[in-house]
XYZ file of N, CA and C in Angstrom:
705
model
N -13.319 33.136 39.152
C -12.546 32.967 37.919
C -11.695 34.205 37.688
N -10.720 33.673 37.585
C -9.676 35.095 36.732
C -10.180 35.718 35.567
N -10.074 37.136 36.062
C -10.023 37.981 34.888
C -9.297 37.689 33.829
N -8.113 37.579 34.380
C -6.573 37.433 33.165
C -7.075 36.438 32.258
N -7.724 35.474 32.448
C -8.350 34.307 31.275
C -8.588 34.617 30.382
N -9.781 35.516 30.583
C -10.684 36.322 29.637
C -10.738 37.592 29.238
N -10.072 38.350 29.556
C -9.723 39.717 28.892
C -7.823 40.247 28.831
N -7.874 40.730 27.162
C -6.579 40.824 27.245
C -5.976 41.977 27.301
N -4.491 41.682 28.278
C -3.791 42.469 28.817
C -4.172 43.745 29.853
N -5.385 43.565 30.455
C -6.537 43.554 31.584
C -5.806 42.914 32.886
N -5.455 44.145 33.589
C -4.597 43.153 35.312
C -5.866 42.752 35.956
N -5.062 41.484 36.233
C -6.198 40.311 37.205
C -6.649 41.758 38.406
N -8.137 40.728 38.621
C -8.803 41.797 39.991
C -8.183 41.346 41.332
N -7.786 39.965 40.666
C -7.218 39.404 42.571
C -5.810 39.554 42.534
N -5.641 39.139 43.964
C -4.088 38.874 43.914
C -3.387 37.767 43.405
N -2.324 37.709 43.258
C -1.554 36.805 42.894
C -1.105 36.160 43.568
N -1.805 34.394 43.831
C -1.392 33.329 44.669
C -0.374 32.963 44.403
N 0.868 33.044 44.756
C 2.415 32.534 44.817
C 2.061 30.857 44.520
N 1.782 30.791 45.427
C 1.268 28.835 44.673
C 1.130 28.609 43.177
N 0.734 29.798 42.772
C -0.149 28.963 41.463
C 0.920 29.940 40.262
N 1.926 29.077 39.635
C 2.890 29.740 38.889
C 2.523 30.507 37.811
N 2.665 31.459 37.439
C 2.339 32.605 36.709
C 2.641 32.242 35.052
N 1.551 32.159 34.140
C 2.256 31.967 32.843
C 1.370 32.987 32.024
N 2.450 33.487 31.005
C 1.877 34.727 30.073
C 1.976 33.772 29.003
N 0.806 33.702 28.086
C 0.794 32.653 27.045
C 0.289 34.118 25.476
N 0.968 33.514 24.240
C 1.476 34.466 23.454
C 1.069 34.015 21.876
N -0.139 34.622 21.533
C -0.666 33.651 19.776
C 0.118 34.232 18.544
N -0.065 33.695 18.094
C 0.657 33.441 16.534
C 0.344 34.407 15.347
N 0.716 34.616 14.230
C 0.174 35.311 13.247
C -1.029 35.299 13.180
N -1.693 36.518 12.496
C -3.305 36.969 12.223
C -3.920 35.973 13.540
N -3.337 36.217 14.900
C -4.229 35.814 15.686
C -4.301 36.778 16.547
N -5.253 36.608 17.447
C -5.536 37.697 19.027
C -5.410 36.601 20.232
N -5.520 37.202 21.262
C -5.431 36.340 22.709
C -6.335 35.475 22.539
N -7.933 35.519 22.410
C -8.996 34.880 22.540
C -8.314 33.303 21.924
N -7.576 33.347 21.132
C -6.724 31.463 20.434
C -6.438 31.094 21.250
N -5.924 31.728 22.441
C -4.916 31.041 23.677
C -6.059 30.336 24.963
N -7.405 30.572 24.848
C -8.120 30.666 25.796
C -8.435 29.155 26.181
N -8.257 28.406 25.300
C -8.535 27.010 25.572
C -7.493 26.249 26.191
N -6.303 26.516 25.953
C -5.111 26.290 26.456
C -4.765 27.231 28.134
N -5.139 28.175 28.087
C -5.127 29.306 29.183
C -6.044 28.246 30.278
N -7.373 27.978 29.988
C -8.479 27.162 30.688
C -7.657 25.961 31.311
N -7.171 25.255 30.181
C -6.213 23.694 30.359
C -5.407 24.503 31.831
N -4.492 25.159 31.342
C -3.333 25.178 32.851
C -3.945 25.970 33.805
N -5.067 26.462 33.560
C -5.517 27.490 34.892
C -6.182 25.684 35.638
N -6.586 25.351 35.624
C -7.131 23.503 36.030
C -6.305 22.892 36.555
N -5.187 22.977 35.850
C -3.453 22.205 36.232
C -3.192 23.243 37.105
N -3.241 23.947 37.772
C -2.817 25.173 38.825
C -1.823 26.128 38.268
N -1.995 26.502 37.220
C -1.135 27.649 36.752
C -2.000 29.295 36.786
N -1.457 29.948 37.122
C -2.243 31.772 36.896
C -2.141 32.146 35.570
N -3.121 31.695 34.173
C -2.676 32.249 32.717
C -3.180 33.595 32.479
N -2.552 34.220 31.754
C -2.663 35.396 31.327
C -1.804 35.253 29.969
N -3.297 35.849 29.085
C -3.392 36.187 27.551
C -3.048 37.352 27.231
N -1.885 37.331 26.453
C -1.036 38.605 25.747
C -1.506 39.045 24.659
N -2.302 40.100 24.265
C -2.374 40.489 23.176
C -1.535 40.964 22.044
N -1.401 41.350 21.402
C -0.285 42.437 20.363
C -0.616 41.995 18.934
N -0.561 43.271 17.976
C -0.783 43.235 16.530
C 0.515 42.779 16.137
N -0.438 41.357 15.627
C 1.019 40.332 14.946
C 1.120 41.038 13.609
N 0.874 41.638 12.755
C 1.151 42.392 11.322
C 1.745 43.535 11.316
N 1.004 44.699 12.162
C 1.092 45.911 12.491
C 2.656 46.363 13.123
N 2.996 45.541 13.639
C 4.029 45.917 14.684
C 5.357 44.809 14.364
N 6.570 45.373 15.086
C 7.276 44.370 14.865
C 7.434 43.339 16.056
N 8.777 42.588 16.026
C 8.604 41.639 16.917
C 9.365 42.646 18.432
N 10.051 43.357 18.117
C 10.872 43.723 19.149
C 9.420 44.758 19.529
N 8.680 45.376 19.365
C 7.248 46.162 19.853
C 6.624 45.156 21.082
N 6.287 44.530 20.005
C 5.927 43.326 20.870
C 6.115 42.864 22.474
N 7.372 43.015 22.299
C 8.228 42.493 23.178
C 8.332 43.815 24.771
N 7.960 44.942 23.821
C 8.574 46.267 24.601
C 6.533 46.227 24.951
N 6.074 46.064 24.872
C 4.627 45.780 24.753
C 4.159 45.088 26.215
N 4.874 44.021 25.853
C 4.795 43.172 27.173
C 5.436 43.778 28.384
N 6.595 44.091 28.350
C 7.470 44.689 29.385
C 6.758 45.754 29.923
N 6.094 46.724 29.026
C 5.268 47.731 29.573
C 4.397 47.134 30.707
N 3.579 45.976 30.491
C 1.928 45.545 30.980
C 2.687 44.702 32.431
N 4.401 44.392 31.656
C 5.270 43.463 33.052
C 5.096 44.451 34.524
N 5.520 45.537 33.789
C 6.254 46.735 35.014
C 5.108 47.201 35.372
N 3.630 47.430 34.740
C 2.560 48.076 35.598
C 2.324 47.356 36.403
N 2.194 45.807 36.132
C 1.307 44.874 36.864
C 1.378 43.411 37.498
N 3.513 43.432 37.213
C 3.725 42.048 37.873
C 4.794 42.392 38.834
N 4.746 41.657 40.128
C 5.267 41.395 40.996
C 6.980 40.884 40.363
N 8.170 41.464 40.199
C 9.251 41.410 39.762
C 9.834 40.082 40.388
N 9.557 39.835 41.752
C 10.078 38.738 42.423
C 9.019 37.272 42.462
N 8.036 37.209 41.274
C 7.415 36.282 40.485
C 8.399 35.400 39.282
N 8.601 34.578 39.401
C 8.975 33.755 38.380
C 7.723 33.834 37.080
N 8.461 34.196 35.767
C 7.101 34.044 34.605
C 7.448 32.786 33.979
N 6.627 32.000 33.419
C 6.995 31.112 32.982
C 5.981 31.795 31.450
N 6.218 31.109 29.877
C 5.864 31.763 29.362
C 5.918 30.182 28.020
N 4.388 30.426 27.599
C 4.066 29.408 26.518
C 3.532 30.562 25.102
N 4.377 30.178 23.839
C 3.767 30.824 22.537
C 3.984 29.449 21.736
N 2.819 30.283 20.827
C 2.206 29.398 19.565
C 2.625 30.651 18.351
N 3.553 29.169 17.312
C 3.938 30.359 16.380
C 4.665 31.320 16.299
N 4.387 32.462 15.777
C 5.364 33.379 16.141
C 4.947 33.778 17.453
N 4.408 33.944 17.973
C 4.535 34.098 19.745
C 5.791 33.590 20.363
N 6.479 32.337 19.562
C 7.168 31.451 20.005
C 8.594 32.511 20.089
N 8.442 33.162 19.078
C 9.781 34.289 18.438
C 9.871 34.945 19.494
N 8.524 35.235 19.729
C 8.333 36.713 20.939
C 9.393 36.410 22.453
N 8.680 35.124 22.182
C 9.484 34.971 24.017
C 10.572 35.056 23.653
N 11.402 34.463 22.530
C 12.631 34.204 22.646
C 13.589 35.593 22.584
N 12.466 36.973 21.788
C 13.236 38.254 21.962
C 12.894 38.809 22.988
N 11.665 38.655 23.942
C 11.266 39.117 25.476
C 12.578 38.755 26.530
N 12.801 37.573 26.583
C 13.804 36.919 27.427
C 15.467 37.713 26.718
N 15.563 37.861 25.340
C 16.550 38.161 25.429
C 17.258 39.835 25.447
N 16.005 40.568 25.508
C 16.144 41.778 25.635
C 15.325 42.619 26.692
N 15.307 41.474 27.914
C 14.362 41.876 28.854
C 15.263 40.845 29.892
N 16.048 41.214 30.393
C 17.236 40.240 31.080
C 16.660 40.581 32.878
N 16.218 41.344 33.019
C 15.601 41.508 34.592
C 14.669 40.994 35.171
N 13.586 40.210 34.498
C 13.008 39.527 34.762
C 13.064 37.799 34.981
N 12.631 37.418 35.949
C 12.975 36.072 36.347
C 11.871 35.320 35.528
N 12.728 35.012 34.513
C 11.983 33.752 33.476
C 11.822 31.908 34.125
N 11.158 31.418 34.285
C 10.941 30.001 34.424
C 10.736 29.264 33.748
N 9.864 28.472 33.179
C 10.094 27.519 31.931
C 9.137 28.251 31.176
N 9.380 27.474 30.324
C 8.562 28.637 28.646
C 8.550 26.688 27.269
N 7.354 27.115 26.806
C 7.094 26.352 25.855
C 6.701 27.003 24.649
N 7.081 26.167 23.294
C 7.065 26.885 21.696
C 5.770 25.672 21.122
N 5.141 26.443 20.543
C 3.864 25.581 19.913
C 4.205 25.851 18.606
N 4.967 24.649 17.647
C 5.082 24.767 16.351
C 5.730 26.100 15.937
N 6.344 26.787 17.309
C 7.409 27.668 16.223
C 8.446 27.521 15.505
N 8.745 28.152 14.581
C 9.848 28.205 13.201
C 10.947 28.590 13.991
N 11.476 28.194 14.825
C 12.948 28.887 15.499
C 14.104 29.232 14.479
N 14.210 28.197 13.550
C 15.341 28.623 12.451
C 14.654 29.420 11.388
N 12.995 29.660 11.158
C 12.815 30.610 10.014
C 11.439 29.733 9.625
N 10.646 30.774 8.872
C 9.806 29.880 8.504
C 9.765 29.973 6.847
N 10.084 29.052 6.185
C 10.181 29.417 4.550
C 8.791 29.760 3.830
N 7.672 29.086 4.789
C 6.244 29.722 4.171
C 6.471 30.931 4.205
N 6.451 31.496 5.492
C 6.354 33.130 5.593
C 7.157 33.603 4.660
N 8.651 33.308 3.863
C 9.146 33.554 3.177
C 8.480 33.775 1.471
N 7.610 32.611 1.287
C 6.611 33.032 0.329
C 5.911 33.883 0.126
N 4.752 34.010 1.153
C 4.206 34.587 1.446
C 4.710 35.759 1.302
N 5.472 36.568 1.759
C 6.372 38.058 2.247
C 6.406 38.236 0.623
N 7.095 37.496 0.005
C 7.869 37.851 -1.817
C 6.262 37.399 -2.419
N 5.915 36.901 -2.499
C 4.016 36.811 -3.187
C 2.925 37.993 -2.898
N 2.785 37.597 -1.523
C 1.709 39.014 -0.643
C 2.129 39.822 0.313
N 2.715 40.287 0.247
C 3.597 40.911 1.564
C 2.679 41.614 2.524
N 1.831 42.029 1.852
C 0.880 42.409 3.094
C 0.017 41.152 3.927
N -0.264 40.214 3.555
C 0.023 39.044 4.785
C 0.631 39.059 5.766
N 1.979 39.195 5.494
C 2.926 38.969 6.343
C 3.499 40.039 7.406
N 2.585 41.367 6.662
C 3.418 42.451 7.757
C 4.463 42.554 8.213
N 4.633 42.888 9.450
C 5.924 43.385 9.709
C 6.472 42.255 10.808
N 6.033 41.313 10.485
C 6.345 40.054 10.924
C 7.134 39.166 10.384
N 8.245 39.143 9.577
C 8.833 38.335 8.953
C 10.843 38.952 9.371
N 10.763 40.314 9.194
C 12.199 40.890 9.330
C 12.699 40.979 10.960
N 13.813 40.004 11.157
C 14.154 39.526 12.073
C 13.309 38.555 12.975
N 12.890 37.914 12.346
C 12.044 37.121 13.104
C 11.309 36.225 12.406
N 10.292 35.705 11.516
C 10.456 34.585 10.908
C 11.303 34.386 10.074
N 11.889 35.126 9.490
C 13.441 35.053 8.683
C 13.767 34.304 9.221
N 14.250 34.181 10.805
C 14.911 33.224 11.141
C 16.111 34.045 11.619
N 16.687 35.586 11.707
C 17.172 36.080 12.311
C 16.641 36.599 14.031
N 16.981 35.952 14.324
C 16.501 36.482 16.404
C 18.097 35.517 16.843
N 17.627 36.419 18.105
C 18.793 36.504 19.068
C 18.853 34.866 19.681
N 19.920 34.074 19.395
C 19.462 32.942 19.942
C 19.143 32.871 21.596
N 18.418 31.561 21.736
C 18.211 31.449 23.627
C 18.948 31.424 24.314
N 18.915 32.298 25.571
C 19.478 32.697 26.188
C 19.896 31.332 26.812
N 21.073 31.160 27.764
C 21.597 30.458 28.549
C 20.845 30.089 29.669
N 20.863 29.066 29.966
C 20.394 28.934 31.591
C 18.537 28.765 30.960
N 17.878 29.634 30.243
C 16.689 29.269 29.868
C 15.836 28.121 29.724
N 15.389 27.586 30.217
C 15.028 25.660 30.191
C 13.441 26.161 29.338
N 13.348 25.443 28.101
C 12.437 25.910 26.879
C 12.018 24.631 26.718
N 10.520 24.198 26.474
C 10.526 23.267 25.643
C 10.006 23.370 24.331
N 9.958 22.492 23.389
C 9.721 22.501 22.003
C 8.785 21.471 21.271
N 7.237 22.032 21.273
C 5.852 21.075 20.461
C 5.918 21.330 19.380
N 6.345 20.129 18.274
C 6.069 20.051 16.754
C 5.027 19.663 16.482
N 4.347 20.116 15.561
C 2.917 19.075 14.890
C 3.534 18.507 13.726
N 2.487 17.428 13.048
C 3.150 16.509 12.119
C 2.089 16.340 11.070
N 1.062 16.916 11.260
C -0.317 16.393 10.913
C -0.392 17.284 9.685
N -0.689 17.725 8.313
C -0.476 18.720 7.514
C -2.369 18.998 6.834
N -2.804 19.345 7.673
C -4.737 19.342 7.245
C -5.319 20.215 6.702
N -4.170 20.953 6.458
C -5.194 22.346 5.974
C -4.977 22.609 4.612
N -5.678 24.087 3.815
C -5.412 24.042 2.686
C -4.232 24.883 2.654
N -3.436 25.349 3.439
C -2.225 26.091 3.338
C -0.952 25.863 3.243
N -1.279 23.933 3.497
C -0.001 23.309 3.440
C 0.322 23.099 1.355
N -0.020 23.691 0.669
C 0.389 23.717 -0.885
C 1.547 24.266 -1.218
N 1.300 25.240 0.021
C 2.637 26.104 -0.263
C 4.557 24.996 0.688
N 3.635 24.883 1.014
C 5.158 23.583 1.473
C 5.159 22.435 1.022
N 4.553 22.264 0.091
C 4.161 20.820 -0.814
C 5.328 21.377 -1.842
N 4.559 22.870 -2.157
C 5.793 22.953 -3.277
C 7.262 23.299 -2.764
N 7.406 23.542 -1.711
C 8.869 23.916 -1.365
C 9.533 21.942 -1.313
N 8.631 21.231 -1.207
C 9.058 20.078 -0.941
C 9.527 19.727 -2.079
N 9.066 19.778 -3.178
C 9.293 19.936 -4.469
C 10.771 20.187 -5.046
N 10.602 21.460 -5.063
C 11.454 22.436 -5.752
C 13.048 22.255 -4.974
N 12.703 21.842 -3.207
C 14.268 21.820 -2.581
C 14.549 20.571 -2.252
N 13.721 19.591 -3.142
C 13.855 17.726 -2.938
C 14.492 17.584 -1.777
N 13.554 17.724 -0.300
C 13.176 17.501 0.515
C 13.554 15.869 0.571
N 14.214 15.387 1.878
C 14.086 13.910 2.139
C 12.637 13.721 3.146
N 12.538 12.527 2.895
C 11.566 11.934 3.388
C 10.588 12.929 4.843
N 12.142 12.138 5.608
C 12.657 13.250 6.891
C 11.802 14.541 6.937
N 12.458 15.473 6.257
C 12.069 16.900 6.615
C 10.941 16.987 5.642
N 10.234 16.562 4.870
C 9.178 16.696 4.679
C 7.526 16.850 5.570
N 7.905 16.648 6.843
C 7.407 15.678 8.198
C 7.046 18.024 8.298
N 5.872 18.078 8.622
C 5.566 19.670 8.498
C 4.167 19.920 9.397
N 3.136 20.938 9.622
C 1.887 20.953 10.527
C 0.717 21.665 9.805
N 1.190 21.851 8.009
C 0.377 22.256 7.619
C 1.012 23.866 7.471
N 1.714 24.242 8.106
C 2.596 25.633 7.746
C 3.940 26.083 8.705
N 4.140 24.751 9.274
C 5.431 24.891 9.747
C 6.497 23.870 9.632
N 7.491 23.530 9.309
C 8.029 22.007 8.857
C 8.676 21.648 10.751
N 8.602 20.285 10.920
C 9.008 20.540 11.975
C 10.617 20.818 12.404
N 11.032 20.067 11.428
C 12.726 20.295 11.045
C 12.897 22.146 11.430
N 11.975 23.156 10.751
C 11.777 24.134 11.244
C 11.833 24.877 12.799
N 11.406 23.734 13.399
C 10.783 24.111 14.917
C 12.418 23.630 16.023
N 13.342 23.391 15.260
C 14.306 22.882 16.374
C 15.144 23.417 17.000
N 15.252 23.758 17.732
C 15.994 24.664 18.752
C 17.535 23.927 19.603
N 18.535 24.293 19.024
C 19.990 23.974 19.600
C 19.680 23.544 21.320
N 19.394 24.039 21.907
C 19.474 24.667 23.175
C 18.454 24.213 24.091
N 17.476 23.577 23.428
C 15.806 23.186 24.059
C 16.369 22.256 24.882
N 15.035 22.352 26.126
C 15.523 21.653 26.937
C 14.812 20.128 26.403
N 14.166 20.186 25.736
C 13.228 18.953 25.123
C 12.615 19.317 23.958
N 12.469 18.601 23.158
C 11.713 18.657 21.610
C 10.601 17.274 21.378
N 9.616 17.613 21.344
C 8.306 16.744 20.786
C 7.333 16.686 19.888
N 6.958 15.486 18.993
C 6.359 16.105 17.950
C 5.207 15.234 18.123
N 4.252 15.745 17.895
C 2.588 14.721 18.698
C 1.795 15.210 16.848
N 0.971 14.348 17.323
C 0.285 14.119 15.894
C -1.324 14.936 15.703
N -0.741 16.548 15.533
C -1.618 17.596 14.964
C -1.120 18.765 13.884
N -1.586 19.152 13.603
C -1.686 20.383 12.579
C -1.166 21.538 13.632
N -1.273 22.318 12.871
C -0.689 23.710 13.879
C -1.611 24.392 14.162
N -2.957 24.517 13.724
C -3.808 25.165 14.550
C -4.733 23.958 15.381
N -4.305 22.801 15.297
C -5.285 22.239 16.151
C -4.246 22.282 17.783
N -2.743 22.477 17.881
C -2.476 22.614 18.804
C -2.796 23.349 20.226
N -3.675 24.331 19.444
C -4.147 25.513 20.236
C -5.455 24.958 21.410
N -5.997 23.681 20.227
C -7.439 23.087 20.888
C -7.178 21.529 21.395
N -5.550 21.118 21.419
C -5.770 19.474 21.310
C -5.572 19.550 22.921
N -5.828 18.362 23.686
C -6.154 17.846 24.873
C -4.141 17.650 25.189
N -3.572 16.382 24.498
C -2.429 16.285 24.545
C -1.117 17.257 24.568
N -1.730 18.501 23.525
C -0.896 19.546 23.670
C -0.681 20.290 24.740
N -2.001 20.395 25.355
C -2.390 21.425 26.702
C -1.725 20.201 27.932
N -1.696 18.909 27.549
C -1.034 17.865 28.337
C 0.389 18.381 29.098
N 0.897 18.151 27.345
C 2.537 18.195 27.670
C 2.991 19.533 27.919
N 2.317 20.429 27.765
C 2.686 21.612 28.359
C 2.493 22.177 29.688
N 1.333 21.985 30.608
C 1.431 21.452 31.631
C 2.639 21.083 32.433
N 2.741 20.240 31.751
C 3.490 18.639 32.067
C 5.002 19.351 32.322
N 5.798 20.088 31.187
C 6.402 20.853 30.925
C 7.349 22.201 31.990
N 6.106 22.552 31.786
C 6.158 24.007 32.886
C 6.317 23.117 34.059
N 5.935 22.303 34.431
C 6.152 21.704 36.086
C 7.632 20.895 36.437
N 7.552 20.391 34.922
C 8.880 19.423 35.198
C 10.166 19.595 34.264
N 10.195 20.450 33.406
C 10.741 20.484 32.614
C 11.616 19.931 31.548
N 10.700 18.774 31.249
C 10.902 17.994 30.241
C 9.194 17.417 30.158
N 9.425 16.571 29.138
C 7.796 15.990 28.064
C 7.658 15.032 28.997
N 6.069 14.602 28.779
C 6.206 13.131 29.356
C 6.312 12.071 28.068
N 6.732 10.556 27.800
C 7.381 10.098 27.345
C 6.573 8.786 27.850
């Protein structure tokens, strides 16, 4: 078993089988690597090499982050590796400022789990209510200011639809207050999916979970898979 599974940002003990495509997978607010591990398990099965990215989603900003990874890139990956690269959340942000301020590396397909690509208006609450929630995670980056995707980038895009938790109140009331159509009311419990849409994606899908059950659903770990190999959903 790979190291890289289970300990983060820890270089694998083995080598790196060229066969088995390389993916750095990337969690979300107030999360750590250990979220990604069930999903990491899913594509290490499907023949992918996963490796769990750590970084303080509060503490740090998004561009850290990013310079974070590049550090752990240059100690410990083979440059003439294709990365292919899956985030949940704001992870989702991450890749999109990794890829765009990290242009030397050969990116391959990359998937977004319920990220806010245009902004996330919770976090916007949140930030003006508790701001220490939100850390230093909101300026340039769930704002909804980042560098758009790069060209040539083939991305895909998982919405959830499912709203289960108790955190979705706070987008109940934005539904409210910005008389929301029917339509964009359609959300994962803290991300709307109308939120999650990306100009540029090479595909957009919205499967029927919440946003943290994406991390654990069978179908999600499906189409992502599915994804990284072919680059588009299955359908």
């Amino acid at each position: 078993m790979l190291t890289s599974l289970f300990s983060s940002n820890t270089p694998p003990t083995t080598e790196h089988d060229a066969s088995q495509p390389f993916v750095v997978l990337t969690h979300g607010l107030h999360q750590n690597a250990l979220y990604m591990e069930f999903l990491a398990k899913k594509l290490q099965i499907k023949g992918f090499h996963p490796f769990k990215f750590d970084y303080d989603s509060l503490g740090e900003t998004l561009d850290q982050h990013s310079d974070n990874l590049n550090n752990w890139l240059e100690k410990n990956h083979d440059p003439n590796i294709a990365i292919n690269m899956v985030g949940h959340s704001l992870g989702g942000l991450m890749i999109r400022d990794f890829i765009a301020r990290y242009s030397q590396w050969k990116i391959g397909r990359c998937v977004t789990l319920g990220t806010p690509h245009i902004g996330s208006i919770k976090a916007k609450y949140i930030k003006d209510l508790i701001p220490p929630l939100i850390g230093k995670s909101y300026e340039k980056s769930l704002d909804g200011n980042i560098a758009p995707l790069k060209e040539g980038v083939c991305m895909g895009v998982i919405a959830g639809n499912v709203p289960n938790n108790f955190s979705q109140v706070v987008l109940m009331y934005h539904e409210y207050q910005a008389n929301l159509t029917l339509d964009e009311r359609e959300h994962d419990g803290a991300v709307f999916v109308y939120e999650t849409q990306l100009p540029n994606a090479a595909d957009h899908i919205t499967l029927p979970v919440s946003h943290m059950e994406m991390l654990v659903d069978d179908s999600v770990a499906y189409q992502t898979a599915y994804f990284l190999k072919y680059g588009k959903f299955e359908r």
